[in-house]
Short mmCIF file of C-alpha atoms in Angstrom, two decimals:
data_model
loop_
_atom_site.label_atom_id
_atom_site.label_comp_id
_atom_site.label_asym_id
_atom_site.label_seq_id
_atom_site.Cartn_x
_atom_site.Cartn_y
_atom_site.Cartn_z
CA MET A 1 0.00 0.00 0.00
CA ASN A 2 1.23 3.51 -0.80
CA GLU A 3 2.49 5.16 2.39
CA SER A 4 0.42 8.28 1.67
CA VAL A 5 -2.78 6.28 2.09
CA MET A 6 -1.67 3.73 4.69
CA VAL A 7 -4.45 3.34 7.22
CA GLY A 8 -4.80 1.58 10.54
CA SER A 9 -7.69 0.43 12.68
CA VAL A 10 -7.64 2.89 15.58
CA LEU A 11 -9.72 2.56 18.74
CA ARG A 12 -9.02 6.03 20.16
CA ILE A 13 -6.36 8.58 21.02
CA GLU A 14 -6.04 9.63 24.66
CA ARG A 15 -4.08 12.66 25.80
CA THR A 16 -2.03 13.61 28.89
CA SER A 17 -1.76 10.11 30.34
CA ILE A 18 0.66 9.72 33.25
CA TYR A 19 0.41 5.92 33.41
CA ASP A 20 1.89 4.77 30.09
CA GLY A 21 5.51 5.84 30.25
CA GLN A 22 7.65 8.76 31.33
CA GLY A 23 6.18 12.26 31.38
CA LEU A 24 2.84 13.14 29.83
CA ARG A 25 1.92 10.62 27.13
CA THR A 26 -0.44 10.63 24.20
CA VAL A 27 -1.69 7.05 23.91
CA LEU A 28 -2.73 5.63 20.55
CA PHE A 29 -5.02 2.64 21.16
CA LEU A 30 -5.34 0.28 18.20
CA LYS A 31 -7.90 -2.42 17.47
CA GLY A 32 -7.35 -6.13 17.01
CA CYS A 33 -5.81 -8.68 19.38
CA PRO A 34 -4.91 -12.39 19.01
CA LEU A 35 -5.45 -13.03 22.74
CA ARG A 36 -8.61 -13.22 24.80
CA CYS A 37 -7.59 -12.45 28.37
CA ARG A 38 -10.46 -13.19 30.71
CA TRP A 39 -9.77 -9.97 32.61
CA CYS A 40 -9.46 -7.77 29.49
CA SER A 41 -10.50 -4.20 30.38
CA THR A 42 -10.84 -3.04 26.77
CA PRO A 43 -13.10 -5.60 25.06
CA GLU A 44 -13.82 -3.04 22.35
CA SER A 45 -10.18 -3.43 21.24
CA GLN A 46 -10.34 -7.17 20.58
CA ARG A 47 -11.88 -7.13 17.09
CA SER A 48 -9.96 -5.56 14.24
CA ASN A 49 -12.77 -3.61 12.61
CA PRO A 50 -14.85 -0.73 14.01
CA GLN A 51 -17.91 -2.05 15.82
CA LYS A 52 -21.17 -0.77 17.26
CA GLY A 53 -22.21 -0.77 20.90
CA TYR A 54 -25.45 0.14 22.62
CA ALA A 55 -25.83 1.61 26.11
CA ARG A 56 -29.40 0.80 27.08
CA ASP A 57 -29.39 3.00 30.17
CA LEU A 58 -28.79 6.09 28.02
CA CYS A 59 -31.59 5.32 25.57
CA VAL A 60 -34.87 7.27 25.95
CA GLY A 61 -36.74 5.34 23.25
CA CYS A 62 -37.11 8.26 20.82
CA GLY A 63 -36.90 5.93 17.82
CA ARG A 64 -34.66 8.17 15.66
CA CYS A 65 -32.22 5.33 15.15
CA VAL A 66 -34.96 2.90 14.10
CA LEU A 67 -36.34 5.31 11.52
CA SER A 68 -32.92 6.18 10.12
CA CYS A 69 -31.48 2.65 9.77
CA PRO A 70 -31.06 2.07 6.00
CA THR A 71 -31.27 -1.73 6.27
CA GLY A 72 -34.13 -2.01 8.78
CA ALA A 73 -31.85 -3.72 11.27
CA LEU A 74 -33.22 -1.85 14.30
CA ALA A 75 -36.56 -2.19 16.07
CA MET A 76 -38.05 -0.99 19.35
CA GLY A 77 -38.36 -3.60 22.07
CA GLU A 78 -41.61 -4.41 23.79
CA ASP A 79 -40.71 -2.17 26.72
CA GLY A 80 -40.62 0.82 24.39
CA LEU A 81 -37.11 1.69 25.51
CA LYS A 82 -34.58 -0.91 24.46
CA VAL A 83 -33.61 -0.94 20.79
CA LEU A 84 -33.09 -4.39 19.31
CA THR A 85 -30.57 -5.08 16.54
CA ASP A 86 -30.93 -7.78 13.89
CA SER A 87 -27.26 -8.63 13.35
CA SER A 88 -28.05 -10.37 10.06
CA LYS A 89 -29.21 -7.03 8.63
CA CYS A 90 -26.79 -4.61 10.36
CA GLN A 91 -24.02 -3.47 8.03
CA ASN A 92 -22.15 -1.37 10.59
CA CYS A 93 -22.83 1.83 8.68
CA PHE A 94 -23.07 3.70 12.03
CA VAL A 95 -25.94 5.91 10.84
CA CYS A 96 -27.65 5.17 14.16
CA VAL A 97 -24.62 6.50 16.02
CA ALA A 98 -24.82 9.78 14.12
CA LYS A 99 -28.58 10.10 14.69
CA CYS A 100 -28.63 9.26 18.41
CA LEU A 101 -29.06 12.34 20.58
CA ARG A 102 -28.12 10.60 23.85
CA ASP A 103 -24.96 8.72 22.84
CA ALA A 104 -26.75 5.42 23.44
CA HIS A 105 -25.42 4.05 20.15
CA LYS A 106 -21.64 4.02 20.15
CA LYS A 107 -18.95 3.52 17.56
CA TYR A 108 -15.80 1.81 18.77
CA GLY A 109 -12.94 2.52 16.41
CA SER A 110 -12.31 4.01 13.00
CA PHE A 111 -9.85 3.75 10.13
CA LEU A 112 -7.29 6.58 10.17
CA SER A 113 -4.29 7.28 7.98
CA VAL A 114 -0.74 7.59 9.30
CA GLN A 115 -0.86 11.30 8.51
CA GLU A 116 -4.11 11.81 10.43
CA VAL A 117 -2.75 10.02 13.48
CA VAL A 118 0.62 11.78 13.50
CA ARG A 119 -1.08 15.15 13.04
CA GLU A 120 -3.13 14.51 16.21
CA ILE A 121 -0.11 13.32 18.18
CA ALA A 122 1.99 16.32 17.12
CA LYS A 123 -0.57 18.68 18.68
CA ASP A 124 0.82 17.60 22.06
CA GLU A 125 4.49 18.29 21.33
CA ILE A 126 4.61 21.18 23.80
CA PHE A 127 3.51 18.84 26.61
CA PHE A 128 6.11 16.26 25.59
CA PHE A 129 8.82 18.93 25.62
CA HIS A 130 8.05 20.21 29.10
CA SER A 131 7.35 16.84 30.75
CA GLY A 132 9.76 14.52 28.95
CA GLY A 133 6.80 12.57 27.63
CA GLY A 134 5.85 11.28 24.21
CA LEU A 135 3.80 8.73 22.31
CA THR A 136 2.75 5.31 23.61
CA ILE A 137 1.09 2.86 21.23
CA SER A 138 -1.23 0.36 22.91
CA GLY A 139 -4.12 -1.89 21.99
CA GLY A 140 -5.54 -4.33 21.41
CA GLU A 141 -2.25 -5.58 20.07
CA PRO A 142 -0.19 -3.04 18.08
CA LEU A 143 1.82 -5.81 16.44
CA ASN A 144 -1.35 -6.86 14.57
CA GLN A 145 -0.65 -3.80 12.40
CA PRO A 146 3.18 -3.69 12.22
CA GLU A 147 3.53 -1.64 9.02
CA PHE A 148 1.12 1.03 10.23
CA VAL A 149 2.72 1.14 13.68
CA ALA A 150 6.24 1.35 12.24
CA GLU A 151 5.29 4.28 10.03
CA VAL A 152 3.60 6.18 12.88
CA LEU A 153 6.61 5.58 15.11
CA ARG A 154 9.06 6.61 12.38
CA GLU A 155 7.29 9.89 11.71
CA CYS A 156 7.06 10.66 15.42
CA ARG A 157 10.76 9.96 15.94
CA ASP A 158 11.50 12.27 12.99
CA LEU A 159 9.66 14.96 14.98
CA GLY A 160 11.81 14.24 18.02
CA ILE A 161 9.00 12.54 19.97
CA HIS A 162 9.90 9.84 22.52
CA THR A 163 8.18 6.55 21.65
CA ALA A 164 6.96 3.53 23.61
CA MET A 165 4.75 0.55 22.86
CA GLU A 166 2.66 -1.76 25.05
CA THR A 167 2.36 -5.31 23.72
CA SER A 168 1.60 -8.91 24.57
CA PHE A 169 4.52 -9.84 22.26
CA HIS A 170 2.36 -12.57 20.76
CA ALA A 171 3.32 -11.94 17.14
CA PRO A 172 5.81 -13.15 14.53
CA TYR A 173 9.27 -11.76 15.23
CA GLU A 174 9.26 -10.30 11.71
CA SER A 175 6.48 -7.96 12.89
CA ILE A 176 8.48 -6.99 15.96
CA ALA A 177 11.57 -6.26 13.86
CA LYS A 178 9.60 -3.74 11.78
CA VAL A 179 8.87 -1.47 14.76
CA LEU A 180 12.08 -1.82 16.81
CA PRO A 181 14.15 0.82 14.97
CA TRP A 182 11.70 3.54 16.01
CA LEU A 183 11.09 2.52 19.65
CA ASN A 184 12.70 3.90 22.80
CA VAL A 185 10.88 1.72 25.34
CA LEU A 186 8.95 -1.54 25.05
CA TYR A 187 6.38 -2.67 27.64
CA VAL A 188 5.79 -6.43 27.46
CA ASP A 189 3.07 -8.24 29.41
CA LEU A 190 4.03 -11.48 31.14
CA LYS A 191 0.63 -12.79 32.17
CA HIS A 192 1.68 -16.25 33.36
CA LEU A 193 4.86 -18.33 33.16
CA ASP A 194 3.03 -21.66 33.19
CA LYS A 195 2.34 -22.60 29.58
CA GLU A 196 -0.96 -24.38 30.17
CA LEU A 197 -2.32 -21.88 32.67
CA HIS A 198 -1.42 -19.08 30.27
CA LYS A 199 -3.50 -20.78 27.61
CA GLN A 200 -6.36 -21.31 30.06
CA TRP A 201 -6.53 -17.64 31.08
CA VAL A 202 -5.48 -15.96 27.83
CA GLY A 203 -6.43 -18.30 25.01
CA GLN A 204 -2.88 -18.98 23.75
CA ASP A 205 0.17 -20.48 25.41
CA ASN A 206 3.22 -18.32 26.16
CA SER A 207 5.83 -20.05 24.00
CA LEU A 208 5.95 -17.39 21.30
CA ILE A 209 6.01 -14.55 23.82
CA LEU A 210 8.98 -15.95 25.76
CA GLU A 211 10.84 -16.84 22.56
CA ASN A 212 10.38 -13.29 21.25
CA LEU A 213 11.66 -11.79 24.50
CA ARG A 214 14.80 -13.95 24.36
CA LYS A 215 15.40 -12.98 20.72
CA LEU A 216 15.00 -9.30 21.43
CA ASP A 217 17.31 -9.47 24.43
CA GLN A 218 20.04 -10.96 22.21
CA ALA A 219 19.49 -8.48 19.36
CA ASN A 220 21.45 -5.29 18.80
CA ASP A 221 18.41 -3.01 19.03
CA PRO A 222 18.94 -0.56 21.92
CA VAL A 223 15.29 -0.57 23.07
CA GLU A 224 14.67 -0.82 26.83
CA ILE A 225 12.34 -3.54 28.14
CA ILE A 226 9.84 -3.07 30.95
CA VAL A 227 8.02 -6.26 31.94
CA ARG A 228 4.45 -5.77 33.10
CA ILE A 229 2.55 -8.29 35.19
CA PRO A 230 -1.22 -7.83 35.33
CA LEU A 231 -1.87 -8.90 38.92
CA ILE A 232 -5.01 -11.03 38.84
CA PRO A 233 -6.18 -12.64 42.11
CA ASP A 234 -6.27 -16.45 41.99
CA ALA A 235 -4.94 -16.42 38.42
CA ASN A 236 -1.30 -15.33 38.46
CA ASP A 237 -0.55 -13.72 41.85
CA SER A 238 0.83 -16.86 43.49
CA ASP A 239 4.32 -17.25 44.93
CA ALA A 240 5.06 -19.89 42.29
CA ASN A 241 4.18 -17.70 39.33
CA LEU A 242 5.87 -14.54 40.61
CA SER A 243 9.00 -16.55 41.40
CA ALA A 244 8.95 -17.98 37.88
CA VAL A 245 8.57 -14.52 36.36
CA ALA A 246 11.45 -13.21 38.45
CA GLU A 247 13.66 -16.15 37.44
CA PHE A 248 12.92 -15.56 33.75
CA CYS A 249 13.57 -11.84 34.07
CA LYS A 250 17.01 -12.44 35.58
CA SER A 251 18.19 -13.50 32.13
CA LEU A 252 17.09 -10.27 30.38
CA LYS A 253 20.00 -7.85 29.99
CA LYS A 254 17.76 -5.09 28.56
CA LEU A 255 15.27 -5.22 31.42
CA ARG A 256 14.81 -1.82 33.09
CA GLU A 257 12.09 -2.62 35.62
CA ILE A 258 9.10 -4.82 36.44
CA GLU A 259 5.71 -3.21 36.84
CA LEU A 260 2.71 -4.72 38.60
CA LEU A 261 -0.67 -3.73 37.17
CA PRO A 262 -3.41 -4.55 39.71
CA TYR A 263 -6.66 -5.99 38.37
CA HIS A 264 -9.57 -3.56 38.04
CA ARG A 265 -13.11 -3.74 36.67
CA LEU A 266 -13.22 -0.62 34.49
CA GLY A 267 -14.38 -2.40 31.34
CA LEU A 268 -17.65 -3.85 32.65
CA GLU A 269 -19.85 -1.17 31.07
CA THR A 270 -18.29 -1.78 27.67
CA TYR A 271 -18.94 -5.52 27.96
CA ARG A 272 -22.62 -4.69 28.49
CA ASN A 273 -22.66 -2.25 25.57
CA LEU A 274 -21.22 -4.90 23.28
CA GLU A 275 -23.38 -7.69 24.74
CA MET A 276 -20.25 -9.68 25.57
CA ASP A 277 -19.93 -12.09 28.48
CA TYR A 278 -17.53 -11.14 31.28
CA PHE A 279 -16.20 -14.29 32.89
CA LEU A 280 -14.85 -12.83 36.14
CA GLN A 281 -18.03 -11.33 37.57
CA GLU A 282 -17.24 -12.44 41.12
CA LEU A 283 -13.57 -11.45 41.11
CA VAL A 284 -12.64 -8.65 43.52
CA PRO A 285 -9.67 -6.32 42.86
CA PRO A 286 -6.73 -6.90 45.22
CA SER A 287 -6.36 -4.67 48.28
CA GLN A 288 -3.51 -2.17 48.55
CA GLU A 289 -1.99 -4.38 51.26
CA ARG A 290 -2.03 -7.40 48.98
CA ILE A 291 -0.53 -5.43 46.09
CA SER A 292 2.28 -4.09 48.26
CA GLU A 293 2.97 -7.53 49.72
CA ARG A 294 3.19 -9.06 46.24
CA ALA A 295 5.54 -6.29 45.09
CA ASP A 296 7.79 -6.90 48.12
CA PHE A 297 7.78 -10.64 47.44
CA LEU A 298 8.75 -10.08 43.81
CA ALA A 299 11.56 -7.73 44.83
CA LEU A 300 13.04 -10.41 47.06
CA GLN A 301 13.09 -12.89 44.18
CA ASN A 302 14.96 -10.55 41.85
CA PRO A 303 17.04 -8.09 43.90
CA GLY A 304 18.50 -5.22 41.93
CA VAL A 305 15.56 -4.93 39.52
CA PRO A 306 13.23 -2.03 40.34
CA ILE A 307 9.64 -3.06 41.06
CA ARG A 308 6.93 -0.49 40.40
CA ILE A 309 3.20 -0.59 41.12
CA GLY A 310 1.14 0.82 38.27
CA ASP A 311 -2.47 1.94 38.05
#
């Protein structure tokens, strides 16, 4: 594809984040992910294409969406409030989103060109300059779109913008190699060190992820690695798993720090909007005491490596 018209599937662009790298960050969230983590907080990022959601509690039953739907895919429910969608007729034209006055119909994602994305990111250059921040690309899984990501990163680096990427690292190494020349920092999730338990909780085993980390650590690329552990109660917060993570990390020469990301339930509303099942309904986020205790335990297993608690 000609670079001038290269497009990517973008979920959203968030500004002035303080949680996704040094300084103030602009975070580019992309769509599409090969994994299905049971605790995923951004279910709207899993599918590659833009998709439609519906927030019933915002709907007032005005019927504008039903009347405007060009394929007749929408109908009012018997309660006169809920709008029903016939998925066999819906063509994801998003006319209903444009017509809705209450933001009950939602569009998750859009196709944007490299130039459109970089133009938005560059608006924040003054914040990057004063805070030491920059761009972080997240997902979904950015490595699902390696050419698009590489081009966005390249153009940002040409502008002098610091770059980082958050990834599961579940991708062919050829895809990783395309983005490495333009990256300053790489955040890699290590969700579980047990191969079978990783597959049980995430949908794929961890063989490719660990192999990619070893390859990168041996490569000449100067990128820094930060390992992130999503801390999920009763899934991966055990002594055995944290010890295994620490042991693996001891072999990584490019490792800068390990970051714990405590489980939260911020994506529940989006699951409802997309009519997706959430499989951890009864799971409670860990207490601050438990998080601190797990961080201390991890530090004892790998002395000398900074341990940070994220948000």
